[in-house]
mmCIF file of N, CA and C in Angstrom:
data_model
loop_
_atom_site.group_PDB
_atom_site.id
_atom_site.type_symbol
_atom_site.label_atom_id
_atom_site.label_comp_id
_atom_site.label_asym_id
_atom_site.label_seq_id
_atom_site.Cartn_x
_atom_site.Cartn_y
_atom_site.Cartn_z
ATOM 1 N N MET A 199 99.280 142.081 56.950
ATOM 2 C CA MET A 199 100.427 142.149 57.850
ATOM 3 C C MET A 199 100.950 140.743 58.122
ATOM 4 N N ASN A 200 102.249 140.621 58.134
ATOM 5 C CA ASN A 200 102.871 139.329 58.383
ATOM 6 C C ASN A 200 102.639 138.902 59.825
ATOM 7 N N GLN A 201 102.293 137.632 60.031
ATOM 8 C CA GLN A 201 101.998 137.166 61.386
ATOM 9 C C GLN A 201 103.218 137.235 62.293
ATOM 10 N N LYS A 202 104.421 137.377 61.707
ATOM 11 C CA LYS A 202 105.615 137.445 62.532
ATOM 12 C C LYS A 202 105.583 138.632 63.490
ATOM 13 N N TYR A 203 104.765 139.612 63.173
ATOM 14 C CA TYR A 203 104.694 140.790 64.027
ATOM 15 C C TYR A 203 103.478 140.763 64.939
ATOM 16 N N LYS A 204 102.707 139.698 64.860
ATOM 17 C CA LYS A 204 101.496 139.606 65.668
ATOM 18 C C LYS A 204 101.828 139.128 67.074
ATOM 19 N N LYS A 205 101.237 139.802 68.057
ATOM 20 C CA LYS A 205 101.483 139.452 69.460
ATOM 21 C C LYS A 205 100.287 138.719 70.045
ATOM 22 N N ILE A 206 100.556 137.557 70.607
ATOM 23 C CA ILE A 206 99.516 136.764 71.251
ATOM 24 C C ILE A 206 99.840 136.711 72.736
ATOM 25 N N MET A 207 98.841 136.921 73.564
ATOM 26 C CA MET A 207 99.046 136.788 75.003
ATOM 27 C C MET A 207 98.209 135.619 75.500
ATOM 28 N N ILE A 208 98.838 134.767 76.301
ATOM 29 C CA ILE A 208 98.152 133.606 76.875
ATOM 30 C C ILE A 208 97.971 133.854 78.368
ATOM 31 N N ALA A 209 96.744 133.710 78.838
ATOM 32 C CA ALA A 209 96.466 133.812 80.278
ATOM 33 C C ALA A 209 95.868 132.484 80.726
ATOM 34 N N ASP A 210 96.669 131.705 81.443
ATOM 35 C CA ASP A 210 96.242 130.379 81.886
ATOM 36 C C ASP A 210 97.061 130.038 83.124
ATOM 37 N N ASP A 211 96.441 129.405 84.114
ATOM 38 C CA ASP A 211 97.216 129.087 85.314
ATOM 39 C C ASP A 211 97.851 127.697 85.237
ATOM 40 N N ASP A 212 97.802 127.082 84.057
ATOM 41 C CA ASP A 212 98.443 125.794 83.842
ATOM 42 C C ASP A 212 99.729 126.002 83.047
ATOM 43 N N PRO A 213 100.897 125.944 83.724
ATOM 44 C CA PRO A 213 102.169 126.188 83.031
ATOM 45 C C PRO A 213 102.395 125.230 81.864
ATOM 46 N N GLY A 214 101.856 124.014 81.968
ATOM 47 C CA GLY A 214 102.007 123.043 80.885
ATOM 48 C C GLY A 214 101.323 123.510 79.611
ATOM 49 N N ILE A 215 100.123 124.055 79.763
ATOM 50 C CA ILE A 215 99.379 124.589 78.603
ATOM 51 C C ILE A 215 100.135 125.780 78.033
ATOM 52 N N ILE A 216 100.564 126.685 78.909
ATOM 53 C CA ILE A 216 101.289 127.875 78.448
ATOM 54 C C ILE A 216 102.528 127.465 77.656
ATOM 55 N N ASP A 217 103.326 126.543 78.214
ATOM 56 C CA ASP A 217 104.562 126.123 77.536
ATOM 57 C C ASP A 217 104.281 125.534 76.165
ATOM 58 N N ALA A 218 103.298 124.631 76.110
ATOM 59 C CA ALA A 218 102.994 123.953 74.842
ATOM 60 C C ALA A 218 102.490 124.933 73.792
ATOM 61 N N VAL A 219 101.529 125.776 74.179
ATOM 62 C CA VAL A 219 100.946 126.717 73.222
ATOM 63 C C VAL A 219 101.981 127.758 72.802
ATOM 64 N N GLU A 220 102.753 128.237 73.769
ATOM 65 C CA GLU A 220 103.789 129.234 73.482
ATOM 66 C C GLU A 220 104.777 128.695 72.445
ATOM 67 N N MET A 221 105.221 127.449 72.644
ATOM 68 C CA MET A 221 106.200 126.852 71.749
ATOM 69 C C MET A 221 105.652 126.773 70.320
ATOM 70 N N ILE A 222 104.425 126.315 70.190
ATOM 71 C CA ILE A 222 103.829 126.174 68.854
ATOM 72 C C ILE A 222 103.631 127.533 68.196
ATOM 73 N N LEU A 223 103.115 128.503 68.964
ATOM 74 C CA LEU A 223 102.867 129.823 68.377
ATOM 75 C C LEU A 223 104.170 130.507 67.965
ATOM 76 N N GLU A 224 105.205 130.361 68.796
ATOM 77 C CA GLU A 224 106.495 130.959 68.431
ATOM 78 C C GLU A 224 107.054 130.284 67.184
ATOM 79 N N PHE A 225 106.889 128.977 67.093
ATOM 80 C CA PHE A 225 107.329 128.240 65.914
ATOM 81 C C PHE A 225 106.600 128.756 64.675
ATOM 82 N N GLU A 226 105.336 129.136 64.845
ATOM 83 C CA GLU A 226 104.530 129.649 63.731
ATOM 84 C C GLU A 226 104.862 131.115 63.424
ATOM 85 N N GLY A 227 105.715 131.728 64.220
ATOM 86 C CA GLY A 227 106.137 133.094 63.932
ATOM 87 C C GLY A 227 105.454 134.181 64.732
ATOM 88 N N TYR A 228 104.648 133.800 65.715
ATOM 89 C CA TYR A 228 103.997 134.800 66.553
ATOM 90 C C TYR A 228 104.918 135.207 67.689
ATOM 91 N N GLU A 229 104.728 136.422 68.168
ATOM 92 C CA GLU A 229 105.422 136.884 69.366
ATOM 93 C C GLU A 229 104.478 136.574 70.527
ATOM 94 N N VAL A 230 104.951 135.831 71.521
ATOM 95 C CA VAL A 230 104.063 135.346 72.569
ATOM 96 C C VAL A 230 104.487 135.838 73.956
ATOM 97 N N THR A 231 103.497 136.305 74.716
ATOM 98 C CA THR A 231 103.717 136.608 76.125
ATOM 99 C C THR A 231 102.677 135.809 76.898
ATOM 100 N N SER A 232 102.924 135.615 78.178
ATOM 101 C CA SER A 232 101.961 134.839 78.951
ATOM 102 C C SER A 232 101.911 135.326 80.387
ATOM 103 N N THR A 233 100.824 134.980 81.034
ATOM 104 C CA THR A 233 100.666 135.292 82.451
ATOM 105 C C THR A 233 99.850 134.186 83.095
ATOM 106 N N ILE A 234 100.147 133.894 84.351
ATOM 107 C CA ILE A 234 99.327 132.925 85.076
ATOM 108 C C ILE A 234 98.339 133.668 85.973
ATOM 109 N N ASP A 235 98.433 135.000 85.949
ATOM 110 C CA ASP A 235 97.565 135.835 86.774
ATOM 111 C C ASP A 235 96.667 136.681 85.875
ATOM 112 N N GLY A 236 95.402 136.289 85.778
ATOM 113 C CA GLY A 236 94.476 136.972 84.890
ATOM 114 C C GLY A 236 94.279 138.449 85.181
ATOM 115 N N THR A 237 94.448 138.842 86.443
ATOM 116 C CA THR A 237 94.209 140.253 86.778
ATOM 117 C C THR A 237 95.220 141.178 86.118
ATOM 118 N N THR A 238 96.391 140.662 85.736
ATOM 119 C CA THR A 238 97.379 141.519 85.071
ATOM 120 C C THR A 238 96.834 142.025 83.737
ATOM 121 N N LEU A 239 95.885 141.293 83.156
ATOM 122 C CA LEU A 239 95.307 141.712 81.875
ATOM 123 C C LEU A 239 94.541 143.016 82.017
ATOM 124 N N LEU A 240 94.001 143.246 83.202
ATOM 125 C CA LEU A 240 93.209 144.453 83.410
ATOM 126 C C LEU A 240 94.090 145.694 83.511
ATOM 127 N N ASP A 241 95.395 145.480 83.632
ATOM 128 C CA ASP A 241 96.320 146.605 83.703
ATOM 129 C C ASP A 241 96.962 146.921 82.358
ATOM 130 N N LEU A 242 96.550 146.226 81.306
ATOM 131 C CA LEU A 242 97.138 146.459 79.981
ATOM 132 C C LEU A 242 96.849 147.889 79.527
ATOM 133 N N LYS A 243 97.903 148.623 79.259
ATOM 134 C CA LYS A 243 97.753 150.010 78.803
ATOM 135 C C LYS A 243 98.476 150.226 77.473
ATOM 136 N N LYS A 244 99.660 149.637 77.372
ATOM 137 C CA LYS A 244 100.431 149.804 76.147
ATOM 138 C C LYS A 244 100.991 148.448 75.742
ATOM 139 N N ASP A 245 101.535 148.388 74.530
ATOM 140 C CA ASP A 245 102.084 147.139 74.031
ATOM 141 C C ASP A 245 101.018 146.038 74.083
ATOM 142 N N LEU A 246 99.819 146.379 73.639
ATOM 143 C CA LEU A 246 98.688 145.452 73.696
ATOM 144 C C LEU A 246 98.877 144.275 72.742
ATOM 145 N N PRO A 247 98.390 143.109 73.142
ATOM 146 C CA PRO A 247 98.467 141.963 72.228
ATOM 147 C C PRO A 247 97.469 142.119 71.088
ATOM 148 N N ASP A 248 97.726 141.413 69.987
ATOM 149 C CA ASP A 248 96.796 141.415 68.855
ATOM 150 C C ASP A 248 95.673 140.413 69.101
ATOM 151 N N LEU A 249 95.900 139.497 70.050
ATOM 152 C CA LEU A 249 94.894 138.501 70.379
ATOM 153 C C LEU A 249 95.203 137.954 71.764
ATOM 154 N N LEU A 250 94.152 137.582 72.471
ATOM 155 C CA LEU A 250 94.296 137.061 73.828
ATOM 156 C C LEU A 250 93.669 135.679 73.932
ATOM 157 N N LEU A 251 94.454 134.723 74.424
ATOM 158 C CA LEU A 251 93.930 133.389 74.739
ATOM 159 C C LEU A 251 93.698 133.386 76.235
ATOM 160 N N LEU A 252 92.464 133.235 76.638
ATOM 161 C CA LEU A 252 92.101 133.411 78.040
ATOM 162 C C LEU A 252 91.409 132.169 78.593
ATOM 163 N N ASP A 253 91.989 131.596 79.633
ATOM 164 C CA ASP A 253 91.391 130.439 80.285
ATOM 165 C C ASP A 253 90.210 130.911 81.131
ATOM 166 N N ILE A 254 89.118 130.150 81.118
ATOM 167 C CA ILE A 254 87.954 130.554 81.920
ATOM 168 C C ILE A 254 88.235 130.399 83.410
ATOM 169 N N TRP A 255 88.841 129.294 83.799
ATOM 170 C CA TRP A 255 89.093 129.065 85.231
ATOM 171 C C TRP A 255 90.557 129.263 85.564
ATOM 172 N N MET A 256 90.854 130.353 86.216
ATOM 173 C CA MET A 256 92.206 130.583 86.710
ATOM 174 C C MET A 256 92.111 130.760 88.212
ATOM 175 N N SER A 257 93.145 130.329 88.915
ATOM 176 C CA SER A 257 93.074 130.392 90.376
ATOM 177 C C SER A 257 92.770 131.809 90.846
ATOM 178 N N GLY A 258 91.685 131.935 91.559
ATOM 179 C CA GLY A 258 91.321 133.223 92.134
ATOM 180 C C GLY A 258 90.616 134.175 91.200
ATOM 181 N N GLU A 259 90.616 133.891 89.912
ATOM 182 C CA GLU A 259 89.989 134.808 88.956
ATOM 183 C C GLU A 259 89.132 134.044 87.972
ATOM 184 N N ASP A 260 88.015 134.599 87.632
ATOM 185 C CA ASP A 260 87.161 134.005 86.614
ATOM 186 C C ASP A 260 87.448 134.720 85.293
ATOM 187 N N GLY A 261 87.910 133.960 84.321
ATOM 188 C CA GLY A 261 88.249 134.538 83.020
ATOM 189 C C GLY A 261 87.087 135.264 82.368
ATOM 190 N N ARG A 262 85.863 134.824 82.695
ATOM 191 C CA ARG A 262 84.698 135.490 82.104
ATOM 192 C C ARG A 262 84.584 136.924 82.608
ATOM 193 N N ASP A 263 84.859 137.125 83.905
ATOM 194 C CA ASP A 263 84.812 138.485 84.454
ATOM 195 C C ASP A 263 85.895 139.349 83.810
ATOM 196 N N ILE A 264 87.068 138.758 83.635
ATOM 197 C CA ILE A 264 88.178 139.496 83.020
ATOM 198 C C ILE A 264 87.806 139.873 81.589
ATOM 199 N N CYS A 265 87.219 138.923 80.851
ATOM 200 C CA CYS A 265 86.820 139.197 79.467
ATOM 201 C C CYS A 265 85.811 140.340 79.410
ATOM 202 N N LYS A 266 84.802 140.293 80.287
ATOM 203 C CA LYS A 266 83.789 141.359 80.310
ATOM 204 C C LYS A 266 84.437 142.717 80.546
ATOM 205 N N LYS A 267 85.364 142.767 81.513
ATOM 206 C CA LYS A 267 86.031 144.044 81.825
ATOM 207 C C LYS A 267 86.875 144.522 80.654
ATOM 208 N N LEU A 268 87.585 143.597 80.000
ATOM 209 C CA LEU A 268 88.398 143.978 78.844
ATOM 210 C C LEU A 268 87.525 144.525 77.719
ATOM 211 N N LYS A 269 86.373 143.892 77.499
ATOM 212 C CA LYS A 269 85.482 144.322 76.414
ATOM 213 C C LYS A 269 84.795 145.648 76.729
ATOM 214 N N GLN A 270 84.822 146.066 78.000
ATOM 215 C CA GLN A 270 84.260 147.372 78.366
ATOM 216 C C GLN A 270 85.313 148.470 78.365
ATOM 217 N N GLY A 271 86.582 148.068 78.351
ATOM 218 C CA GLY A 271 87.671 149.052 78.408
ATOM 219 C C GLY A 271 87.902 149.732 77.073
ATOM 220 N N THR A 272 88.118 151.023 77.099
ATOM 221 C CA THR A 272 88.331 151.784 75.866
ATOM 222 C C THR A 272 89.538 151.265 75.098
ATOM 223 N N ILE A 273 90.627 150.981 75.806
ATOM 224 C CA ILE A 273 91.870 150.563 75.162
ATOM 225 C C ILE A 273 91.833 149.100 74.738
ATOM 226 N N THR A 274 91.122 148.269 75.502
ATOM 227 C CA THR A 274 91.197 146.822 75.287
ATOM 228 C C THR A 274 89.983 146.202 74.587
ATOM 229 N N LYS A 275 88.950 146.995 74.338
ATOM 230 C CA LYS A 275 87.694 146.401 73.838
ATOM 231 C C LYS A 275 87.811 145.750 72.470
ATOM 232 N N ASN A 276 88.779 146.170 71.660
ATOM 233 C CA ASN A 276 88.896 145.614 70.308
ATOM 234 C C ASN A 276 89.884 144.464 70.192
ATOM 235 N N ILE A 277 90.463 144.046 71.303
ATOM 236 C CA ILE A 277 91.378 142.903 71.264
ATOM 237 C C ILE A 277 90.538 141.628 71.171
ATOM 238 N N PRO A 278 90.738 140.825 70.114
ATOM 239 C CA PRO A 278 89.987 139.569 70.029
ATOM 240 C C PRO A 278 90.360 138.650 71.195
ATOM 241 N N VAL A 279 89.357 138.033 71.803
ATOM 242 C CA VAL A 279 89.577 137.123 72.919
ATOM 243 C C VAL A 279 89.054 135.740 72.540
ATOM 244 N N ILE A 280 89.928 134.736 72.635
ATOM 245 C CA ILE A 280 89.513 133.349 72.458
ATOM 246 C C ILE A 280 89.586 132.709 73.840
ATOM 247 N N MET A 281 88.449 132.295 74.360
ATOM 248 C CA MET A 281 88.419 131.676 75.681
ATOM 249 C C MET A 281 88.645 130.177 75.552
ATOM 250 N N ILE A 282 89.418 129.626 76.501
ATOM 251 C CA ILE A 282 89.674 128.183 76.502
ATOM 252 C C ILE A 282 89.282 127.612 77.854
ATOM 253 N N SER A 283 88.724 126.415 77.818
ATOM 254 C CA SER A 283 88.289 125.795 79.065
ATOM 255 C C SER A 283 88.014 124.319 78.863
ATOM 256 N N ALA A 284 88.130 123.577 79.948
ATOM 257 C CA ALA A 284 87.767 122.157 79.916
ATOM 258 C C ALA A 284 86.269 121.988 80.168
ATOM 259 N N SER A 285 85.599 123.088 80.472
ATOM 260 C CA SER A 285 84.169 123.052 80.783
ATOM 261 C C SER A 285 83.340 122.694 79.550
ATOM 262 N N ARG A 286 82.270 121.950 79.742
ATOM 263 C CA ARG A 286 81.423 121.546 78.619
ATOM 264 C C ARG A 286 80.574 122.692 78.097
ATOM 265 N N ASP A 287 80.247 123.627 78.957
ATOM 266 C CA ASP A 287 79.384 124.729 78.499
ATOM 267 C C ASP A 287 80.198 125.953 78.124
ATOM 268 N N ILE A 288 81.408 125.698 77.600
ATOM 269 C CA ILE A 288 82.293 126.813 77.243
ATOM 270 C C ILE A 288 81.649 127.766 76.242
ATOM 271 N N ARG A 289 80.914 127.237 75.267
ATOM 272 C CA ARG A 289 80.330 128.114 74.246
ATOM 273 C C ARG A 289 79.464 129.186 74.903
ATOM 274 N N ASP A 290 78.526 128.765 75.730
ATOM 275 C CA ASP A 290 77.625 129.726 76.368
ATOM 276 C C ASP A 290 78.384 130.671 77.287
ATOM 277 N N SER A 291 79.300 130.130 78.079
ATOM 278 C CA SER A 291 80.087 130.950 79.004
ATOM 279 C C SER A 291 80.904 131.996 78.264
ATOM 280 N N ALA A 292 81.589 131.550 77.217
ATOM 281 C CA ALA A 292 82.464 132.451 76.463
ATOM 282 C C ALA A 292 81.666 133.546 75.766
ATOM 283 N N MET A 293 80.560 133.169 75.134
ATOM 284 C CA MET A 293 79.764 134.155 74.415
ATOM 285 C C MET A 293 79.114 135.152 75.382
ATOM 286 N N ALA A 294 78.664 134.660 76.528
ATOM 287 C CA ALA A 294 78.053 135.543 77.524
ATOM 288 C C ALA A 294 79.060 136.553 78.050
ATOM 289 N N ALA A 295 80.333 136.162 78.064
ATOM 290 C CA ALA A 295 81.377 137.051 78.572
ATOM 291 C C ALA A 295 81.854 138.036 77.515
ATOM 292 N N GLY A 296 81.381 137.871 76.280
ATOM 293 C CA GLY A 296 81.787 138.783 75.210
ATOM 294 C C GLY A 296 82.996 138.318 74.426
ATOM 295 N N ALA A 297 83.394 137.046 74.628
ATOM 296 C CA ALA A 297 84.554 136.524 73.895
ATOM 297 C C ALA A 297 84.243 136.471 72.399
ATOM 298 N N ASP A 298 85.299 136.515 71.594
ATOM 299 C CA ASP A 298 85.128 136.476 70.145
ATOM 300 C C ASP A 298 85.033 135.042 69.634
ATOM 301 N N ASP A 299 85.611 134.117 70.388
ATOM 302 C CA ASP A 299 85.576 132.715 70.005
ATOM 303 C C ASP A 299 85.942 131.885 71.236
ATOM 304 N N PHE A 300 85.940 130.574 71.084
ATOM 305 C CA PHE A 300 86.223 129.704 72.223
ATOM 306 C C PHE A 300 86.811 128.390 71.739
ATOM 307 N N LEU A 301 87.479 127.691 72.624
ATOM 308 C CA LEU A 301 88.027 126.369 72.349
ATOM 309 C C LEU A 301 87.872 125.533 73.603
ATOM 310 N N ALA A 302 87.423 124.305 73.454
ATOM 311 C CA ALA A 302 87.326 123.408 74.602
ATOM 312 C C ALA A 302 88.621 122.615 74.736
ATOM 313 N N LYS A 303 89.118 122.491 75.970
ATOM 314 C CA LYS A 303 90.308 121.674 76.216
ATOM 315 C C LYS A 303 89.874 120.218 76.329
ATOM 316 N N PRO A 304 90.648 119.267 75.877
ATOM 317 C CA PRO A 304 91.891 119.485 75.129
ATOM 318 C C PRO A 304 91.553 119.876 73.688
ATOM 319 N N PHE A 305 92.377 120.721 73.098
ATOM 320 C CA PHE A 305 92.086 121.161 71.735
ATOM 321 C C PHE A 305 93.226 120.778 70.800
ATOM 322 N N GLU A 306 92.893 120.738 69.529
ATOM 323 C CA GLU A 306 93.892 120.457 68.498
ATOM 324 C C GLU A 306 94.623 121.754 68.189
ATOM 325 N N MET A 307 95.946 121.671 68.097
ATOM 326 C CA MET A 307 96.735 122.873 67.789
ATOM 327 C C MET A 307 96.344 123.467 66.437
ATOM 328 N N ASP A 308 96.008 122.610 65.474
ATOM 329 C CA ASP A 308 95.609 123.123 64.158
ATOM 330 C C ASP A 308 94.366 123.997 64.263
ATOM 331 N N GLU A 309 93.443 123.574 65.112
ATOM 332 C CA GLU A 309 92.220 124.356 65.292
ATOM 333 C C GLU A 309 92.542 125.687 65.954
ATOM 334 N N LEU A 310 93.410 125.656 66.953
ATOM 335 C CA LEU A 310 93.832 126.893 67.623
ATOM 336 C C LEU A 310 94.483 127.841 66.620
ATOM 337 N N LEU A 311 95.404 127.329 65.822
ATOM 338 C CA LEU A 311 96.104 128.169 64.842
ATOM 339 C C LEU A 311 95.138 128.751 63.826
ATOM 340 N N ARG A 312 94.146 127.965 63.426
ATOM 341 C CA ARG A 312 93.157 128.452 62.460
ATOM 342 C C ARG A 312 92.353 129.607 63.060
ATOM 343 N N LYS A 313 91.954 129.452 64.317
ATOM 344 C CA LYS A 313 91.175 130.511 64.972
ATOM 345 C C LYS A 313 92.024 131.773 65.154
ATOM 346 N N ILE A 314 93.271 131.608 65.555
ATOM 347 C CA ILE A 314 94.154 132.768 65.735
ATOM 348 C C ILE A 314 94.358 133.483 64.413
ATOM 349 N N ALA A 315 94.618 132.713 63.358
ATOM 350 C CA ALA A 315 94.836 133.313 62.036
ATOM 351 C C ALA A 315 93.613 134.090 61.578
ATOM 352 N N HIS A 316 92.440 133.584 61.889
ATOM 353 C CA HIS A 316 91.185 134.267 61.515
ATOM 354 C C HIS A 316 91.125 135.671 62.102
ATOM 355 N N PHE A 317 91.557 135.826 63.342
ATOM 356 C CA PHE A 317 91.450 137.125 64.007
ATOM 357 C C PHE A 317 92.668 138.029 63.800
ATOM 358 N N THR A 318 93.780 137.461 63.332
ATOM 359 C CA THR A 318 94.990 138.283 63.226
ATOM 360 C C THR A 318 95.434 138.514 61.791
ATOM 361 N N SER A 319 94.696 137.959 60.812
ATOM 362 C CA SER A 319 95.138 138.140 59.434
ATOM 363 C C SER A 319 94.647 139.450 58.859
#
């Protein structure tokens, strides 16, 4: 399937990160949506993304809890989740939460694109 039809959702409470990542992904041909409120992800019922970029620390919400809930949901359990964080122990945190992959901030866009392509190709 052509990546032009792939939907990526970004959940991060840093508008700067959202803007930068959104711009690059759209340039690469992805359809991008974003939210600064992680709890909205738990309401996903239709029009699901093909991949989710999820920040571990969002104001008021722990991305790890959101990831665990998504991976337990019948509708959302198969959506690949790449967790992003400035935390040093991101690998352990992300894997414990059931994430499919992880990236430490700051990250290289090429690395992000490679990881996204892996899960959406």
